[in-house]
Coordinates of C-alpha atoms in Angstrom, one line a residue:
M1 CA -35.0 13.2 -1.1
S2 CA -33.3 10.6 1.2
P3 CA -30.6 12.0 3.5
L4 CA -27.0 10.8 3.3
P5 CA -25.9 8.7 6.3
S6 CA -25.5 11.0 9.3
G7 CA -21.9 11.7 10.4
P8 CA -19.4 14.5 10.7
R9 CA -17.7 13.6 7.3
T10 CA -19.1 14.2 3.9
A11 CA -18.7 12.2 0.7
R12 CA -16.7 14.0 -2.0
R13 CA -18.8 14.3 -5.1
S14 CA -19.4 16.9 -7.7
L15 CA -21.8 19.7 -6.9
L16 CA -23.3 19.3 -10.3
R17 CA -24.3 15.7 -9.6
G18 CA -25.4 15.7 -5.9
A19 CA -28.8 14.2 -5.7
A20 CA -29.6 14.5 -9.4
A21 CA -30.0 10.8 -10.1
A22 CA -32.6 10.2 -7.4
G23 CA -34.4 13.4 -8.2
F24 CA -34.4 12.8 -11.9
L25 CA -36.0 9.4 -11.6
A26 CA -38.6 10.6 -9.1
T27 CA -39.8 13.8 -10.6
G28 CA -42.7 12.7 -12.8
A29 CA -45.0 12.4 -9.8
G30 CA -45.9 15.2 -7.4
A31 CA -46.2 18.1 -9.9
L32 CA -47.8 21.1 -8.2
S33 CA -50.5 22.9 -10.0
G34 CA -52.6 26.0 -10.1
C35 CA -55.6 26.1 -12.4
S36 CA -58.1 28.8 -13.2
G37 CA -61.5 28.6 -14.8
G38 CA -60.0 29.0 -18.3
E39 CA -61.9 32.2 -19.1
A40 CA -60.6 32.5 -22.7
N41 CA -62.5 35.8 -23.4
A42 CA -61.5 37.6 -20.2
A43 CA -60.6 41.2 -20.7
T44 CA -56.9 42.1 -21.1
P45 CA -55.6 43.4 -17.8
S46 CA -54.1 46.8 -17.6
T47 CA -50.3 47.1 -17.4
P48 CA -48.0 49.7 -15.8
A49 CA -47.2 52.8 -17.9
Y50 CA -43.6 51.7 -18.2
Y51 CA -44.5 48.5 -20.1
P52 CA -43.9 48.7 -23.9
P53 CA -47.0 49.4 -26.1
A54 CA -46.6 46.0 -27.7
Y55 CA -47.1 44.1 -24.4
D56 CA -50.8 43.6 -25.2
K57 CA -49.7 41.4 -28.2
L58 CA -47.7 39.2 -25.7
I59 CA -50.8 38.9 -23.6
D60 CA -52.9 37.9 -26.6
A61 CA -50.4 35.3 -27.6
S62 CA -50.7 33.7 -24.2
R63 CA -54.4 33.1 -24.8
R64 CA -53.3 30.5 -27.5
E65 CA -50.9 28.8 -25.1
K66 CA -52.9 28.5 -21.9
K67 CA -50.2 26.4 -20.1
L68 CA -47.0 26.7 -18.2
L69 CA -44.6 24.1 -16.8
I70 CA -41.9 24.9 -14.3
Y71 CA -39.1 22.6 -13.0
S72 CA -38.3 23.8 -9.5
N73 CA -37.2 22.7 -6.0
T74 CA -39.9 24.9 -4.4
S75 CA -42.8 23.5 -2.3
Q76 CA -46.5 23.8 -3.0
T77 CA -46.8 26.0 0.1
N78 CA -44.4 28.5 -1.5
W79 CA -46.0 28.3 -4.9
Q80 CA -49.7 28.3 -4.3
P81 CA -50.2 32.0 -3.6
V82 CA -48.1 32.9 -6.7
F83 CA -50.1 30.6 -8.9
D84 CA -53.4 31.8 -7.6
A85 CA -52.5 35.5 -8.1
F86 CA -51.1 34.8 -11.6
T87 CA -54.2 32.9 -12.8
D88 CA -56.5 35.5 -11.3
R89 CA -54.7 38.1 -13.4
Y90 CA -54.7 35.9 -16.6
P91 CA -57.7 33.5 -16.1
W92 CA -57.4 31.9 -19.6
I93 CA -54.1 30.3 -18.4
S94 CA -55.8 27.2 -17.3
D95 CA -52.9 24.9 -16.4
V96 CA -49.8 26.1 -14.4
R97 CA -47.6 23.3 -13.0
A98 CA -44.4 23.1 -11.1
T99 CA -42.4 20.0 -10.0
N100 CA -40.7 19.8 -6.6
L101 CA -37.4 18.2 -7.5
G102 CA -34.1 17.8 -5.7
G103 CA -31.8 20.8 -6.4
S104 CA -29.6 19.5 -9.2
A105 CA -32.4 17.5 -10.7
V106 CA -34.1 20.7 -11.8
Y107 CA -31.2 21.2 -14.3
E108 CA -30.3 17.7 -15.1
R109 CA -33.8 16.8 -16.2
Y110 CA -33.9 19.8 -18.5
Y111 CA -30.4 19.2 -19.9
S112 CA -31.2 15.5 -20.6
E113 CA -34.5 16.4 -22.3
N114 CA -33.0 19.3 -24.3
A115 CA -30.1 17.0 -25.5
G116 CA -32.8 14.6 -26.8
G117 CA -34.4 17.4 -28.8
A118 CA -37.5 18.2 -26.8
S119 CA -38.4 19.4 -23.4
P120 CA -41.9 20.4 -22.1
V121 CA -40.5 22.9 -19.5
D122 CA -40.8 26.7 -19.8
L123 CA -39.0 27.9 -16.7
L124 CA -36.5 26.7 -14.1
V125 CA -36.6 27.8 -10.5
N126 CA -33.9 26.9 -8.0
N127 CA -32.0 28.3 -5.0
G128 CA -28.7 26.3 -5.7
G129 CA -26.3 29.2 -6.5
P130 CA -23.4 27.2 -8.0
L131 CA -25.7 25.4 -10.3
W132 CA -26.9 28.7 -11.8
G133 CA -23.3 29.5 -12.4
D134 CA -23.0 26.4 -14.5
Y135 CA -26.3 27.0 -16.2
A136 CA -25.2 30.4 -17.4
T137 CA -22.3 28.9 -19.3
R138 CA -24.6 26.6 -21.4
N139 CA -26.3 29.2 -23.6
V140 CA -29.8 27.8 -22.8
A141 CA -31.4 30.8 -21.1
S142 CA -33.8 33.1 -22.9
D143 CA -32.4 36.6 -23.5
Y144 CA -35.8 38.2 -22.7
R145 CA -35.5 41.6 -20.9
S146 CA -38.3 42.1 -18.4
P147 CA -39.9 45.5 -18.3
E148 CA -39.6 45.2 -14.5
K149 CA -35.8 45.3 -14.7
D150 CA -35.4 49.0 -14.0
H151 CA -37.6 48.7 -10.9
L152 CA -35.5 46.0 -9.2
P153 CA -32.1 46.2 -7.5
S154 CA -29.2 46.2 -10.0
W155 CA -28.6 42.5 -9.2
G156 CA -32.3 41.5 -9.9
E157 CA -31.0 39.8 -13.1
M158 CA -28.0 38.2 -11.4
L159 CA -26.7 36.4 -14.5
P160 CA -27.8 36.9 -18.2
G161 CA -31.3 35.4 -18.3
V162 CA -31.3 34.4 -14.6
W163 CA -33.6 36.6 -12.6
L164 CA -34.3 36.5 -8.8
M165 CA -37.7 35.4 -7.5
S166 CA -36.9 35.8 -3.8
T167 CA -34.0 36.4 -1.4
D168 CA -34.4 33.9 1.4
P169 CA -32.3 34.1 4.5
V170 CA -30.1 31.2 5.7
V171 CA -31.3 30.6 9.3
V172 CA -30.9 28.4 12.4
L173 CA -33.7 26.0 13.5
Y174 CA -34.0 24.7 17.0
N175 CA -36.2 22.6 19.3
R176 CA -37.7 24.7 22.1
K177 CA -38.7 21.6 24.1
T178 CA -35.2 19.9 24.3
L179 CA -33.5 23.2 25.2
S180 CA -33.7 25.7 27.9
P181 CA -34.3 29.4 26.9
S182 CA -30.7 30.2 27.6
Q183 CA -29.8 27.7 24.9
Y184 CA -31.8 29.4 22.2
P185 CA -29.2 30.7 19.7
T186 CA -29.0 34.2 18.2
G187 CA -26.5 33.1 15.6
L188 CA -23.7 30.6 14.9
K189 CA -21.2 32.3 17.2
A190 CA -23.7 32.2 20.0
L191 CA -24.4 28.5 19.2
A192 CA -20.7 27.7 19.4
D193 CA -20.6 29.2 22.9
I194 CA -23.6 27.2 23.9
V195 CA -22.4 23.8 22.7
E196 CA -18.8 24.3 23.9
A197 CA -20.1 24.9 27.4
K198 CA -21.6 21.3 27.4
P199 CA -19.7 19.3 24.8
S200 CA -20.9 15.9 25.8
R201 CA -24.5 17.1 25.8
F202 CA -24.4 18.5 22.3
R203 CA -22.0 16.3 20.4
G204 CA -23.8 15.0 17.3
R205 CA -26.9 17.1 18.1
I206 CA -26.5 19.7 15.4
G207 CA -27.6 19.0 11.8
V208 CA -26.0 20.8 8.9
Y209 CA -26.5 20.7 5.2
D210 CA -23.9 18.5 3.5
P211 CA -21.6 20.9 1.6
S212 CA -21.3 18.5 -1.4
N213 CA -25.0 19.5 -2.1
A214 CA -25.3 22.6 -4.1
Y215 CA -27.4 24.5 -1.6
G216 CA -25.3 23.1 1.3
Y217 CA -22.2 24.4 -0.4
A218 CA -23.6 27.8 -1.1
S219 CA -25.1 28.4 2.3
N220 CA -22.1 27.1 4.2
Q221 CA -19.5 28.6 1.9
G222 CA -21.4 31.9 1.9
Y223 CA -21.1 32.1 5.7
T224 CA -17.4 31.1 5.8
S225 CA -16.5 33.5 3.1
M226 CA -18.7 36.6 3.8
V227 CA -19.1 36.6 7.6
P228 CA -16.1 37.8 9.6
D229 CA -14.4 34.9 11.4
G230 CA -16.8 32.5 9.6
W231 CA -14.3 29.7 9.4
D232 CA -13.2 30.1 13.0
T233 CA -16.9 29.7 14.0
F234 CA -17.3 26.6 11.8
R235 CA -14.1 25.1 13.3
R236 CA -15.8 25.3 16.7
L237 CA -19.2 24.0 15.5
L238 CA -18.3 21.2 13.0
P239 CA -17.2 18.7 15.6
F240 CA -20.7 18.8 17.0
T241 CA -22.5 18.3 13.7
R242 CA -23.9 15.6 11.5
S243 CA -24.5 16.1 7.8
D244 CA -27.7 15.6 5.9
H245 CA -28.5 16.0 2.2
S246 CA -32.0 17.2 2.6
S247 CA -33.8 20.2 4.3
G248 CA -36.7 17.8 5.0
A249 CA -34.4 15.5 7.0
L250 CA -32.8 18.4 8.8
V251 CA -36.2 19.8 9.9
E252 CA -37.7 16.4 10.8
K253 CA -34.7 15.5 13.0
V254 CA -35.2 18.7 15.0
V255 CA -38.9 18.0 15.3
S256 CA -38.2 14.5 16.6
G257 CA -35.6 15.7 19.0
E258 CA -32.8 13.7 17.4
Y259 CA -31.1 17.1 16.7
D260 CA -31.4 20.1 19.0
Y261 CA -30.4 22.4 16.1
S262 CA -30.1 22.4 12.4
I263 CA -28.1 25.2 10.9
N264 CA -27.8 27.0 7.6
L265 CA -31.2 26.1 6.3
S266 CA -33.4 28.1 3.9
G267 CA -35.8 30.4 5.7
G268 CA -38.3 29.5 3.0
V269 CA -38.5 26.1 4.5
V270 CA -37.8 26.8 8.2
I271 CA -39.9 29.8 9.0
P272 CA -43.2 28.2 7.8
A273 CA -42.3 25.0 9.6
A274 CA -41.6 26.8 12.9
E275 CA -44.7 29.0 12.7
S276 CA -46.9 25.9 12.2
S277 CA -45.3 23.8 14.9
G278 CA -47.4 24.9 17.8
G279 CA -44.4 26.4 19.6
L280 CA -42.2 23.3 19.3
L281 CA -39.7 24.9 16.9
G282 CA -37.9 28.2 17.1
W283 CA -35.7 29.9 14.5
S284 CA -33.2 32.7 14.3
Y285 CA -31.3 34.8 11.9
T286 CA -27.5 34.8 12.3
E287 CA -26.8 38.0 14.2
E288 CA -23.1 38.2 13.3
G289 CA -24.0 37.9 9.6
T290 CA -27.0 36.4 7.8
V291 CA -26.4 35.0 4.3
V292 CA -29.3 35.5 1.9
M293 CA -29.7 32.8 -0.7
P294 CA -31.4 34.1 -3.9
R295 CA -34.0 31.8 -5.6
G296 CA -33.4 32.2 -9.3
I297 CA -35.9 31.9 -12.1
S298 CA -35.1 31.6 -15.8
I299 CA -37.0 31.1 -19.0
V300 CA -35.3 28.5 -21.2
K301 CA -34.8 29.2 -24.9
T302 CA -36.8 26.1 -25.8
A303 CA -39.9 27.1 -23.8
P304 CA -43.0 25.7 -25.6
H305 CA -45.1 28.5 -24.1
P306 CA -42.8 31.5 -24.4
S307 CA -45.4 34.2 -24.2
T308 CA -46.9 32.7 -21.0
A309 CA -43.5 32.2 -19.6
R310 CA -42.7 35.9 -20.1
L311 CA -45.9 36.9 -18.5
F312 CA -45.1 34.7 -15.5
L313 CA -41.6 36.1 -15.1
D314 CA -42.8 39.7 -15.3
F315 CA -45.5 38.9 -12.8
V316 CA -43.1 37.4 -10.3
L317 CA -40.9 40.4 -10.6
S318 CA -43.7 42.9 -10.3
A319 CA -44.9 44.5 -7.0
N320 CA -48.0 42.3 -7.0
G321 CA -46.0 39.2 -7.8
Q322 CA -43.5 39.9 -5.0
K323 CA -46.4 40.3 -2.6
A324 CA -47.6 36.8 -3.7
V325 CA -44.1 35.5 -3.2
A326 CA -44.2 36.8 0.3
D327 CA -47.6 35.3 0.9
G328 CA -46.0 31.9 0.1
G329 CA -43.4 32.3 2.8
L330 CA -40.5 33.4 0.6
V331 CA -38.7 36.7 0.9
P332 CA -39.5 39.6 -1.5
Y333 CA -36.6 41.9 -2.5
R334 CA -38.3 44.5 -4.7
P335 CA -38.3 47.7 -2.7
G336 CA -41.6 48.9 -1.3
V337 CA -43.5 45.6 -1.5
R338 CA -46.2 45.3 1.2
Q339 CA -46.1 41.9 2.8
D340 CA -47.4 40.3 6.0
A341 CA -46.1 36.7 6.0
T342 CA -42.4 37.3 6.4
D343 CA -39.7 40.0 6.5
S344 CA -38.6 41.5 3.2
L345 CA -35.0 41.9 2.4
Q346 CA -35.2 45.5 3.4
D347 CA -36.8 44.5 6.7
M348 CA -33.8 42.2 7.4
Q349 CA -31.4 44.9 6.6
R350 CA -33.1 47.3 9.0
K351 CA -33.3 44.7 11.8
L352 CA -29.8 43.3 11.5
G353 CA -27.9 46.2 9.8
A354 CA -27.2 46.3 6.1
D355 CA -23.6 45.2 6.7
H356 CA -24.8 42.1 8.4
V357 CA -27.0 40.9 5.5
H358 CA -24.9 39.2 2.7
V359 CA -26.6 38.4 -0.6
Y360 CA -24.9 35.3 -2.1
R361 CA -23.9 35.9 -5.7
Y362 CA -24.2 33.1 -8.3
E363 CA -21.0 31.8 -9.8
R364 CA -19.7 28.6 -11.3
V365 CA -17.6 26.6 -8.8
P366 CA -14.6 24.9 -10.3
E367 CA -14.2 21.3 -9.2
E368 CA -10.9 22.0 -7.5
H369 CA -12.5 24.8 -5.4
Q370 CA -15.2 22.4 -4.2
T371 CA -12.6 19.7 -3.5
A372 CA -10.5 22.1 -1.4
Y373 CA -13.6 23.3 0.5
L374 CA -14.7 19.8 1.4
A375 CA -11.2 18.9 2.5
R376 CA -11.1 21.9 4.8
W377 CA -14.5 21.0 6.1
E378 CA -13.6 17.4 6.9
K379 CA -10.4 18.5 8.6
A380 CA -12.4 20.9 10.8
A381 CA -15.1 18.2 11.6
G382 CA -12.4 15.9 12.9

């Protein structure tokens, strides 16, 4: 996605539009895929004892479908371990694909196709919280109840038919080469202290997600509403910021040194980028309160491969699926999942304190609430 022009002010636009137009037009190319050898006669894998006896019929039905299409805003790096593990388990599912769209385009593409009477998509995956709130009002989600439900936190199905794939922290990214170690932040309050000590040095050197973007609104509003003194901290920081509409732009500008910091980005993007940067990039949780942005997953009622879609959802929610989610750099939330690539939600709660980890809850954002938030933001930015 192309970033909006940099600057302290943000254009007022509906969260439910955002970057949809550009994403909608560009989404045909760049589909990610995971393919197995298509072993149609492979044995039926065993299932946990708590799965219903009829689950084998669901597995058998998937042999006739063999395909799966997902509209998502999730990268190939994140998806590949999940696809590999899923097709290893069900090797006759020979074609699993996911697009990497702009946030609102995930929904807008499906809504447009569905209104036309036919959509090829089976599941939607997205971390734009307010957009899930709107989705839930449209009666398009499958009412399938996963047998994994009772083994997840009570909010694992956050809205009817909208389940959680991961719980990714909102983090700070910084350039270790343009900063001295004393300027590495431990949170947004600490960052405000750093930049206020040298205002001419840091003015315009902090990137922030544009709050008119669905993810930008959720990550920023989550901090200002759930973290004590959140708005006071933002009032101190916003005069130093420039807004962008894309996580890619926010990361790239820290890499290039145009920004020293980018704030309130998804850990699913930032942490792999930092770990592969050869020491150039550093990242931090927000010690005064880290917002966790759930990545939702939902089967649509019109899914052309409903049995395979249900297998995929159940796999993603299972212990093995959550391990694969972690292997892709996203954050598992199912208790007791062994993982190596990143902290789990429970790890974050132990490190930061449970009262300093705030899970964002999906809800529909009325237009007047968004307008009021953007006006307050612009006033604080000056």
